[in-house]
Short mmCIF file of C-alpha atoms in Angstrom, two decimals:
data_model
loop_
_atom_site.label_atom_id
_atom_site.label_comp_id
_atom_site.label_asym_id
_atom_site.label_seq_id
_atom_site.Cartn_x
_atom_site.Cartn_y
_atom_site.Cartn_z
CA MET A 1 -20.54 -10.28 52.29
CA LYS A 2 -21.15 -12.21 49.03
CA LYS A 3 -21.22 -9.76 45.96
CA LEU A 4 -23.71 -10.24 43.57
CA VAL A 5 -22.03 -8.95 40.19
CA VAL A 6 -24.37 -7.52 37.56
CA ARG A 7 -23.04 -7.15 34.01
CA LYS A 8 -24.32 -5.31 31.06
CA LEU A 9 -24.68 -7.20 28.02
CA GLU A 10 -23.25 -5.91 24.63
CA PRO A 11 -25.82 -4.79 21.96
CA VAL A 12 -26.07 -7.25 19.30
CA ARG A 13 -25.86 -5.67 15.69
CA THR A 14 -24.47 -8.11 13.13
CA SER A 15 -23.02 -5.93 10.10
CA SER A 16 -21.99 -6.35 6.58
CA ALA A 17 -19.58 -3.51 5.17
CA ALA A 18 -21.11 -1.47 2.09
CA GLU A 19 -17.95 -1.53 -0.21
CA CYS A 20 -12.95 -3.08 -1.71
CA MET R 1 -27.39 7.24 46.45
CA VAL R 2 -29.39 6.19 49.28
CA GLY R 3 -29.09 2.65 50.27
CA TYR R 4 -31.74 0.32 50.99
CA GLY R 5 -32.80 -0.43 54.47
CA PRO R 6 -33.95 -3.72 55.64
CA ASP R 7 -37.64 -2.49 55.73
CA ALA R 8 -37.64 -1.08 52.39
CA LEU R 9 -39.81 -2.02 49.60
CA VAL R 10 -38.37 -2.36 46.23
CA ALA R 11 -40.61 -2.42 42.72
CA VAL R 12 -39.11 -4.82 40.38
CA ARG R 13 -40.06 -3.90 36.65
CA PRO R 14 -41.40 -6.79 34.59
CA PHE R 15 -38.35 -8.66 33.00
CA ALA R 16 -37.71 -11.72 30.86
CA GLN R 17 -35.12 -14.31 31.60
CA GLN R 18 -32.82 -16.95 30.30
CA ARG R 19 -30.66 -19.33 32.07
CA GLU R 20 -27.01 -19.29 30.99
CA GLY R 21 -24.95 -21.88 32.96
CA ASP R 22 -24.74 -20.62 36.54
CA SER R 23 -25.97 -16.95 35.75
CA VAL R 24 -29.06 -15.80 34.29
CA THR R 25 -29.80 -13.12 31.47
CA ILE R 26 -32.60 -10.99 32.38
CA GLY R 27 -33.96 -8.39 30.26
CA ASP R 28 -36.25 -5.35 30.23
CA LEU R 29 -38.04 -5.73 26.77
CA GLU R 30 -39.61 -2.46 26.67
CA ARG R 31 -36.26 -0.56 26.98
CA GLN R 32 -34.11 -3.54 25.35
CA VAL R 33 -31.57 -3.61 28.12
CA PHE R 34 -30.19 -7.18 29.02
CA LEU R 35 -27.91 -8.01 32.10
CA SER R 36 -26.36 -11.04 33.33
CA ILE R 37 -27.00 -11.61 37.08
CA PRO R 38 -25.86 -14.76 39.31
CA ALA R 39 -28.70 -17.32 39.45
CA GLU R 40 -28.94 -16.76 43.14
CA GLY R 41 -29.76 -13.25 42.27
CA LEU R 42 -32.78 -14.18 40.74
CA ASP R 43 -34.37 -15.46 44.11
CA ILE R 44 -33.71 -12.10 45.41
CA LEU R 45 -35.61 -10.36 42.66
CA ASP R 46 -38.50 -12.87 42.75
CA SER R 47 -38.75 -12.34 46.52
CA LEU R 48 -38.82 -8.67 46.26
CA SER R 49 -41.59 -8.83 43.33
CA THR R 50 -43.88 -10.74 45.45
CA GLY R 51 -44.06 -7.57 48.23
CA ASN R 52 -41.21 -8.88 50.78
CA THR R 53 -38.98 -6.28 52.26
CA VAL R 54 -35.27 -5.99 51.69
CA GLY R 55 -34.38 -7.53 54.94
CA GLU R 56 -36.69 -10.39 54.20
CA ALA R 57 -35.23 -11.12 50.77
CA ALA R 58 -31.89 -11.23 52.35
CA ARG R 59 -32.76 -13.41 55.18
CA ARG R 60 -34.29 -15.93 52.81
CA TYR R 61 -31.17 -15.77 50.56
CA GLU R 62 -28.98 -16.35 53.84
CA GLN R 63 -31.23 -19.52 54.76
CA LYS R 64 -31.02 -21.04 51.17
CA TYR R 65 -27.19 -20.36 50.36
CA GLY R 66 -25.67 -19.98 53.76
CA GLU R 67 -24.06 -16.54 53.15
CA THR R 68 -24.88 -12.98 53.52
CA PRO R 69 -25.57 -10.97 50.42
CA ASP R 70 -24.29 -7.59 49.48
CA ILE R 71 -28.04 -6.74 48.70
CA ASP R 72 -27.64 -3.14 48.71
CA ASP R 73 -25.07 -2.94 46.23
CA PHE R 74 -26.88 -5.55 44.04
CA LEU R 75 -30.01 -3.39 44.09
CA GLN R 76 -28.04 -0.16 43.57
CA VAL R 77 -26.72 -1.38 40.25
CA LEU R 78 -30.13 -2.80 38.97
CA ALA R 79 -31.58 0.60 39.82
CA ALA R 80 -29.04 2.48 37.69
CA GLU R 81 -29.94 -0.05 35.15
CA GLY R 82 -33.87 0.64 35.62
CA PHE R 83 -34.63 -2.68 36.62
CA VAL R 84 -35.80 -1.75 40.13
CA ALA R 85 -37.00 1.15 41.89
CA SER R 86 -37.79 1.92 45.65
CA HIS R 87 -41.52 2.24 45.98
CA VAL R 88 -41.17 5.94 46.98
CA ALA R 89 -39.35 6.54 43.60
CA THR R 90 -41.82 4.80 41.65
CA SER R 91 -44.51 7.18 42.64
CA ASN R 92 -42.35 10.06 41.40
CA GLY R 93 -42.33 8.60 38.07
CA GLY R 94 -39.29 6.16 38.29
CA ARG R 95 -36.00 7.11 36.82
CA ASP R 96 -34.45 6.02 33.61
CA THR R 97 -37.45 3.71 32.76
CA LYS R 98 -38.60 5.24 29.36
CA PRO R 99 -38.90 2.84 26.53
CA ALA R 100 -35.92 2.68 23.99
CA PRO R 101 -36.43 5.08 21.24
CA ALA R 102 -36.54 3.55 17.72
CA PRO R 103 -33.35 4.44 16.06
CA ARG R 104 -33.77 6.74 12.75
CA TRP R 105 -32.86 5.41 9.39
CA THR R 106 -34.09 1.53 10.20
CA TRP R 107 -36.43 -0.85 8.29
CA THR R 108 -38.16 -3.63 10.08
CA ALA R 109 -39.41 -5.40 7.02
CA SER R 110 -42.56 -6.18 8.95
CA TRP R 111 -44.01 -8.22 6.15
CA ILE R 112 -41.69 -10.88 7.01
CA THR R 113 -43.65 -12.35 9.96
CA PRO R 114 -42.19 -14.73 12.36
CA ALA R 115 -44.15 -17.63 10.92
CA ILE R 116 -42.56 -16.75 7.50
CA ALA R 117 -39.16 -16.62 9.12
CA ARG R 118 -39.27 -19.90 10.76
CA ARG R 119 -40.29 -21.46 7.26
CA VAL R 120 -37.46 -19.72 5.49
CA SER R 121 -34.76 -20.33 8.04
CA SER R 122 -35.16 -24.04 7.96
CA TRP R 123 -32.93 -27.11 7.35
CA PRO R 124 -33.85 -27.55 3.81
CA VAL R 125 -32.73 -24.01 2.92
CA ALA R 126 -29.38 -24.44 4.69
CA VAL R 127 -28.59 -27.68 3.08
CA ILE R 128 -29.39 -26.34 -0.59
CA CYS R 129 -26.95 -23.21 0.32
CA VAL R 130 -24.34 -25.56 1.65
CA ALA R 131 -24.81 -28.08 -1.56
CA ALA R 132 -24.35 -24.79 -3.96
CA VAL R 133 -21.13 -23.83 -1.98
CA VAL R 134 -19.77 -27.43 -2.28
CA PHE R 135 -20.82 -27.71 -6.02
CA SER R 136 -18.98 -24.20 -6.93
CA VAL R 137 -15.87 -25.33 -5.09
CA TYR R 138 -15.78 -28.43 -7.54
CA LEU R 139 -16.41 -26.14 -10.49
CA VAL R 140 -13.50 -23.95 -9.49
CA ALA R 141 -11.12 -26.51 -9.02
CA ASN R 142 -11.99 -27.75 -12.60
CA ASP R 143 -12.10 -24.35 -14.19
CA PRO R 144 -10.04 -21.94 -12.15
CA PRO R 145 -10.48 -18.88 -13.99
CA LEU R 146 -14.38 -18.72 -12.78
CA PHE R 147 -12.66 -17.06 -9.76
CA LYS R 148 -10.98 -13.67 -10.68
CA ASP R 149 -8.69 -11.76 -8.71
CA ALA R 150 -8.81 -7.79 -8.15
CA SER R 151 -7.99 -6.88 -11.80
CA ILE R 152 -11.55 -8.02 -12.68
CA LEU R 153 -12.45 -4.64 -11.47
CA LEU R 154 -10.42 -2.75 -13.95
CA PHE R 155 -13.13 -3.33 -16.74
CA PRO R 156 -11.67 -2.88 -20.05
CA GLU R 157 -14.91 -1.50 -21.81
CA HIS R 158 -17.86 0.51 -20.22
CA PHE R 159 -15.68 1.09 -17.10
CA ALA R 160 -18.11 3.54 -15.33
CA ALA R 161 -21.37 1.56 -16.45
CA LEU R 162 -20.03 -1.62 -15.00
CA THR R 163 -18.55 -0.20 -11.81
CA TRP R 164 -21.81 1.68 -10.64
CA ALA R 165 -23.82 -1.68 -11.77
CA THR R 166 -21.09 -3.61 -9.36
CA VAL R 167 -21.68 -1.19 -6.56
CA ALA R 168 -25.46 -1.35 -6.95
CA LEU R 169 -25.68 -4.93 -7.08
CA SER R 170 -23.31 -5.43 -4.29
CA LEU R 171 -25.45 -3.18 -2.14
CA ILE R 172 -28.35 -5.72 -3.15
CA GLY R 173 -26.15 -8.54 -1.77
CA VAL R 174 -25.41 -6.46 1.41
CA LEU R 175 -29.35 -6.14 2.05
CA ILE R 176 -29.88 -10.07 1.40
CA HIS R 177 -26.94 -10.62 3.88
CA GLU R 178 -28.65 -8.53 6.41
CA LEU R 179 -32.06 -10.16 5.74
CA GLY R 180 -30.50 -13.40 6.55
CA HIS R 181 -29.73 -12.35 9.96
CA LEU R 182 -33.13 -10.41 10.10
CA VAL R 183 -35.10 -13.81 9.13
CA THR R 184 -32.92 -16.04 11.45
CA ALA R 185 -33.74 -13.99 14.31
CA ARG R 186 -37.10 -13.23 13.76
CA ALA R 187 -37.76 -16.82 13.53
CA THR R 188 -36.59 -17.02 17.43
CA GLY R 189 -39.41 -14.43 18.06
CA VAL R 190 -36.85 -11.56 18.69
CA PRO R 191 -37.49 -8.16 17.40
CA THR R 192 -35.19 -7.29 14.73
CA ARG R 193 -34.50 -4.02 12.39
CA ILE R 194 -32.03 -3.31 9.46
CA GLY R 195 -30.16 0.07 9.78
CA PHE R 196 -26.79 1.21 8.87
CA GLY R 197 -23.76 2.75 10.98
CA ASN R 198 -19.94 2.29 10.61
CA ARG R 199 -17.31 -0.14 12.26
CA LEU R 200 -14.17 2.24 12.25
CA TYR R 201 -14.10 3.96 8.77
CA TYR R 202 -16.18 1.08 7.16
CA ILE R 203 -19.83 2.23 6.40
CA VAL R 204 -22.03 -1.11 7.11
CA ALA R 205 -25.44 -2.01 7.08
CA GLU R 206 -26.53 -3.74 10.47
CA THR R 207 -29.17 -5.88 11.97
CA HIS R 208 -30.18 -4.81 15.41
CA MET R 209 -31.18 -8.09 17.52
CA THR R 210 -30.10 -7.44 21.06
CA GLU R 211 -32.89 -9.36 22.47
CA ILE R 212 -31.27 -12.73 20.92
CA TRP R 213 -29.45 -12.52 24.55
CA LEU R 214 -32.58 -14.35 25.92
CA ARG R 215 -32.20 -17.41 23.25
CA PRO R 216 -30.38 -20.49 23.63
CA LYS R 217 -26.51 -20.30 22.21
CA ARG R 218 -27.71 -22.56 19.17
CA GLU R 219 -30.37 -20.06 18.20
CA ARG R 220 -27.62 -17.31 18.34
CA TYR R 221 -25.12 -18.89 16.55
CA ARG R 222 -27.50 -19.73 13.54
CA ALA R 223 -28.62 -15.90 13.44
CA PHE R 224 -24.96 -14.69 13.36
CA LEU R 225 -23.74 -17.37 10.78
CA ALA R 226 -26.66 -16.67 8.36
CA GLY R 227 -25.00 -13.68 6.63
CA PRO R 228 -21.75 -15.24 5.87
CA LEU R 229 -23.61 -18.54 4.60
CA ILE R 230 -25.58 -16.08 2.31
CA ASP R 231 -22.46 -14.75 0.94
CA LEU R 232 -21.04 -17.77 0.25
CA THR R 233 -24.30 -18.91 -1.41
CA THR R 234 -24.25 -15.53 -3.57
CA ILE R 235 -20.51 -16.35 -4.58
CA SER R 236 -21.53 -19.93 -5.33
CA SER R 237 -24.58 -19.12 -7.51
CA LEU R 238 -22.50 -16.63 -9.51
CA ILE R 239 -19.94 -18.98 -10.09
CA ILE R 240 -22.34 -21.81 -11.15
CA PHE R 241 -24.10 -19.07 -13.50
CA ARG R 242 -20.59 -18.19 -15.21
CA SER R 243 -20.03 -21.74 -15.52
CA ALA R 244 -22.98 -22.35 -17.05
CA GLY R 245 -22.11 -19.71 -19.58
CA ARG R 246 -18.65 -21.24 -20.25
CA GLN R 247 -19.82 -24.55 -20.67
CA GLY R 248 -22.28 -23.17 -23.25
CA TRP R 249 -25.49 -24.49 -21.40
CA ILE R 250 -26.83 -20.62 -21.37
CA GLU R 251 -26.05 -17.62 -23.35
CA VAL R 252 -24.41 -15.05 -21.31
CA PRO R 253 -23.60 -11.72 -22.89
CA TRP R 254 -19.88 -10.53 -22.19
CA ALA R 255 -20.78 -7.40 -19.98
CA VAL R 256 -23.14 -9.73 -17.89
CA ASP R 257 -20.21 -12.51 -17.38
CA GLN R 258 -17.91 -9.27 -16.20
CA LEU R 259 -20.54 -8.39 -13.97
CA ALA R 260 -21.01 -11.72 -12.29
CA ALA R 261 -17.12 -12.14 -12.14
CA ALA R 262 -16.89 -8.62 -10.42
CA LEU R 263 -19.51 -9.52 -7.92
CA VAL R 264 -17.76 -12.80 -7.09
CA PHE R 265 -14.65 -10.77 -6.07
CA VAL R 266 -16.30 -7.94 -4.13
CA THR R 267 -18.64 -10.66 -2.26
CA THR R 268 -15.42 -12.53 -1.38
CA ILE R 269 -13.76 -9.42 -0.05
CA ARG R 270 -16.94 -8.72 2.05
CA PHE R 271 -16.81 -12.43 3.38
CA VAL R 272 -13.30 -11.71 4.10
CA TRP R 273 -14.10 -8.63 6.03
CA GLN R 274 -16.35 -10.68 8.55
CA THR R 275 -13.10 -12.43 9.96
CA PHE R 276 -11.74 -8.51 10.94
CA LEU R 277 -12.58 -9.46 14.61
CA PHE R 278 -11.41 -6.22 15.96
CA VAL R 279 -14.86 -4.64 15.08
CA ARG R 280 -18.34 -6.02 15.76
CA THR R 281 -18.44 -8.26 12.71
CA ASP R 282 -20.56 -11.60 12.49
CA PHE R 283 -17.54 -13.62 13.45
CA TYR R 284 -16.78 -11.28 16.12
CA TYR R 285 -20.18 -12.21 17.93
CA VAL R 286 -19.68 -15.76 17.03
CA ILE R 287 -16.47 -15.93 19.24
CA ALA R 288 -17.50 -13.70 21.62
CA THR R 289 -20.56 -16.53 22.31
CA MET R 290 -18.02 -19.23 22.23
CA PHE R 291 -16.19 -17.84 24.98
CA ASN R 292 -19.23 -16.91 26.98
CA CYS R 293 -18.36 -13.00 26.77
CA LYS R 294 -20.80 -10.62 27.94
CA ASN R 295 -19.41 -7.60 26.15
CA LEU R 296 -15.89 -8.36 25.04
CA MET R 297 -15.46 -5.31 23.29
CA ALA R 298 -16.22 -2.83 25.86
CA ASP R 299 -14.19 -5.16 28.43
CA THR R 300 -11.17 -5.15 26.15
CA GLU R 301 -11.52 -1.25 25.90
CA VAL R 302 -11.79 -0.87 29.42
CA PHE R 303 -8.71 -3.39 30.05
CA LEU R 304 -6.55 -1.46 27.39
CA ARG R 305 -7.39 1.78 29.00
CA ASN R 306 -6.40 0.73 32.25
CA MET R 307 -3.10 -0.69 31.14
CA PHE R 308 -2.48 2.69 29.76
CA ALA R 309 -3.27 4.43 32.76
CA ARG R 310 -0.81 2.27 34.66
CA LEU R 311 1.70 2.79 32.19
CA ARG R 312 1.33 6.87 32.61
CA ARG R 313 0.65 6.33 36.56
CA SER R 314 -2.32 8.49 36.09
CA GLY R 315 -5.84 8.12 35.20
CA ASN R 316 -8.71 6.19 36.60
CA VAL R 317 -8.22 2.58 36.74
CA VAL R 318 -11.86 0.87 36.37
CA ASP R 319 -12.23 -2.14 38.69
CA GLN R 320 -12.85 -5.41 36.57
CA SER R 321 -12.39 -7.89 39.38
CA GLY R 322 -16.39 -8.66 38.60
CA ILE R 323 -15.18 -10.37 35.22
CA PRO R 324 -14.72 -14.09 35.83
CA PRO R 325 -11.16 -15.27 35.50
CA LYS R 326 -11.91 -17.37 32.41
CA GLU R 327 -13.38 -14.25 30.47
CA MET R 328 -10.50 -12.03 31.53
CA ARG R 329 -8.07 -14.74 29.75
CA THR R 330 -10.46 -14.25 26.62
CA VAL R 331 -10.17 -10.37 26.95
CA ARG R 332 -6.34 -10.35 27.37
CA SER R 333 -6.01 -12.42 24.20
CA TYR R 334 -8.62 -10.52 22.27
CA ALA R 335 -6.66 -7.06 23.30
CA LEU R 336 -3.81 -8.21 21.06
CA VAL R 337 -6.25 -8.87 18.08
CA TRP R 338 -7.75 -5.47 18.97
CA LEU R 339 -4.53 -3.65 18.83
CA VAL R 340 -3.12 -5.24 15.96
CA GLY R 341 -6.18 -5.20 13.82
CA ARG R 342 -6.88 -1.71 14.53
CA ALA R 343 -3.21 -0.43 14.07
CA ILE R 344 -3.39 -2.24 10.56
CA ALA R 345 -6.84 -0.71 9.57
CA ILE R 346 -5.63 2.83 10.81
CA GLY R 347 -2.27 1.98 8.93
CA VAL R 348 -4.36 1.28 5.74
CA LEU R 349 -6.24 4.38 6.23
CA LEU R 350 -3.14 6.91 6.58
CA ILE R 351 -1.11 5.35 3.93
CA VAL R 352 -3.68 4.31 1.08
CA ILE R 353 -6.95 5.96 1.76
CA PHE R 354 -5.93 9.52 2.85
CA PRO R 355 -3.14 9.95 0.01
CA LEU R 356 -5.80 8.87 -2.36
CA LEU R 357 -8.49 11.33 -1.44
CA PHE R 358 -5.91 13.84 -1.09
CA GLY R 359 -4.88 13.26 -4.75
CA TYR R 360 -8.50 13.27 -5.92
CA ILE R 361 -8.69 16.80 -4.54
CA THR R 362 -5.57 17.96 -6.12
CA GLU R 363 -6.90 16.74 -9.50
CA GLY R 364 -10.41 18.40 -8.86
CA VAL R 365 -8.26 21.74 -8.07
CA ARG R 366 -6.25 21.26 -11.23
CA TYR R 367 -9.50 20.65 -13.20
CA LEU R 368 -11.05 23.79 -11.94
CA THR R 369 -8.15 26.00 -12.58
CA GLY R 370 -7.89 25.03 -15.89
CA GLN R 371 -4.75 22.98 -15.88
CA PRO R 372 -4.37 19.46 -17.40
CA SER R 373 -6.11 17.06 -15.06
CA LEU R 374 -7.70 13.38 -15.15
CA PHE R 375 -10.88 14.88 -14.23
CA GLY R 376 -12.23 15.17 -17.95
CA THR R 377 -13.40 11.40 -18.01
CA ILE R 378 -16.23 9.80 -16.61
CA ASP R 379 -14.31 6.71 -15.44
CA PHE R 380 -12.19 8.88 -13.21
CA LEU R 381 -15.36 10.78 -11.81
CA THR R 382 -16.88 7.44 -11.22
CA ILE R 383 -13.67 6.39 -9.06
CA VAL R 384 -13.57 9.79 -7.00
CA ALA R 385 -17.29 9.79 -6.52
CA LEU R 386 -17.51 6.30 -5.18
CA SER R 387 -14.31 6.82 -2.96
CA PHE R 388 -15.64 10.13 -1.15
CA ILE R 389 -19.18 8.40 -0.85
CA PHE R 390 -17.85 5.26 0.78
CA GLN R 391 -14.72 6.29 2.18
CA GLY R 392 -15.00 9.63 2.89
CA GLY R 393 -18.72 8.97 4.27
CA GLY R 394 -17.02 6.17 6.46
CA VAL R 395 -14.45 8.50 8.00
CA LEU R 396 -16.75 11.21 8.89
CA LEU R 397 -19.35 8.42 10.53
CA TRP R 398 -16.28 7.24 12.29
CA MET R 399 -15.34 10.82 13.59
CA ARG R 400 -18.80 11.08 14.96
CA SER R 401 -19.11 7.85 16.89
CA ILE R 402 -15.81 8.78 18.49
CA TYR R 403 -16.95 12.13 19.60
CA ARG R 404 -20.24 10.70 20.84
CA GLY R 405 -18.15 7.80 22.62
CA ARG R 406 -16.24 10.38 24.50
CA LYS R 407 -19.23 12.42 25.49
CA ASP R 408 -21.07 9.14 26.76
CA ARG R 409 -18.08 8.12 28.76
CA GLN R 410 -17.73 11.54 30.46
CA ARG R 411 -21.30 11.79 31.69
CA SER R 412 -21.92 7.94 32.20
CA GLY R 413 -22.79 6.22 35.09
CA SER R 414 -22.95 2.77 33.48
CA ILE R 415 -21.68 -0.28 34.69
CA PRO R 416 -18.25 -0.65 33.18
CA GLN R 417 -17.33 2.70 34.30
CA ARG R 418 -18.99 2.42 37.78
CA GLU R 419 -16.22 2.17 39.95
CA PRO R 420 -13.44 4.37 39.42
CA VAL R 421 -10.30 3.74 41.98
CA SER R 422 -7.28 5.45 42.02
CA ALA R 423 -4.30 3.66 40.41
CA PRO R 424 -1.98 1.57 42.48
#
């Protein structure tokens, strides 16, 4: 039996630190 | 869960697709859920959506590829993610197919239409940004004091006013950084919005753009790198401005020059923060895309949890055999970055930040009980207020996300935790 692997993709949330 | 017999008919919800090597990314745009499936799995979905039975779809697959697909397992997973439902289930309203709720506290900046976004995220704009960066490097090489170290933040006069002004302008810089992501992602037609959240105990502004998975890699890189490019351009513009003042081309008051120098420093730190690959930063996404990872962070955390369970000889080990060997190599290397990076970040929290916050509280108690304290000055109050807002707030958000993550894991039936097998 050929297993068809399904993978969930991660959320894309680019970020920038508010405040050093 | 009931299996799918050969005579079963399956309803396939509408999905968008994007070819990616020998796999295909499929996305349910209404619910903003994106999966990666083998390219040949698409044949099965197409066959089912034209009304063929499960048995017929499997037979066609065998004819084309010469092997028998585990179609039942494939459909079970797709059903759990809401991409398919048996026809019986759909008449009952289906399951888990509600549209994604719009998160609170987000901003879509809908006046930036995709057409405007395309015009702004053009080559000429990128070339101007890069030219500004190159020019400012030349200026600093010839006049090193244009670039100050951390001591610039200890303003000798007007400390409180200049500190609050630095914070306010830095937050505007953060917003421009996020607008850079928003514009480049929106130019590709992907829905985007800006919100805020946390990475460990750092409070962040973030741009949601998960649908970018349905775009070619080139467009993804552009959307990820727009933020850092804007930071570098901000730094360069401020350096060019300060240089013009020092050369006498324009009149720059002392306080304005101090503010510009402080902003160069804090924006540089923000840029360096993007290299903290152990949390989801812009460069994290660049690296994950380079190595074709589908969910580097979650796969690595499962890998480490498995390792920990094996060491303790107890607990569930999650099957990661579905992850391609190449990607697992990336996961193993990244696990080291994850461990070392987070160990240092937590070390800084325990050794620097907590003692500082505790010291501020002690000073506050002394002030309230009438003992001599540092609390009498607006300068000290400024530092205390900023520390509690940004670092105290960040720690609270982090605690909340840890609590929610645990709760989600306990009741989750999602893919990474799908197949607990007992430890060997």
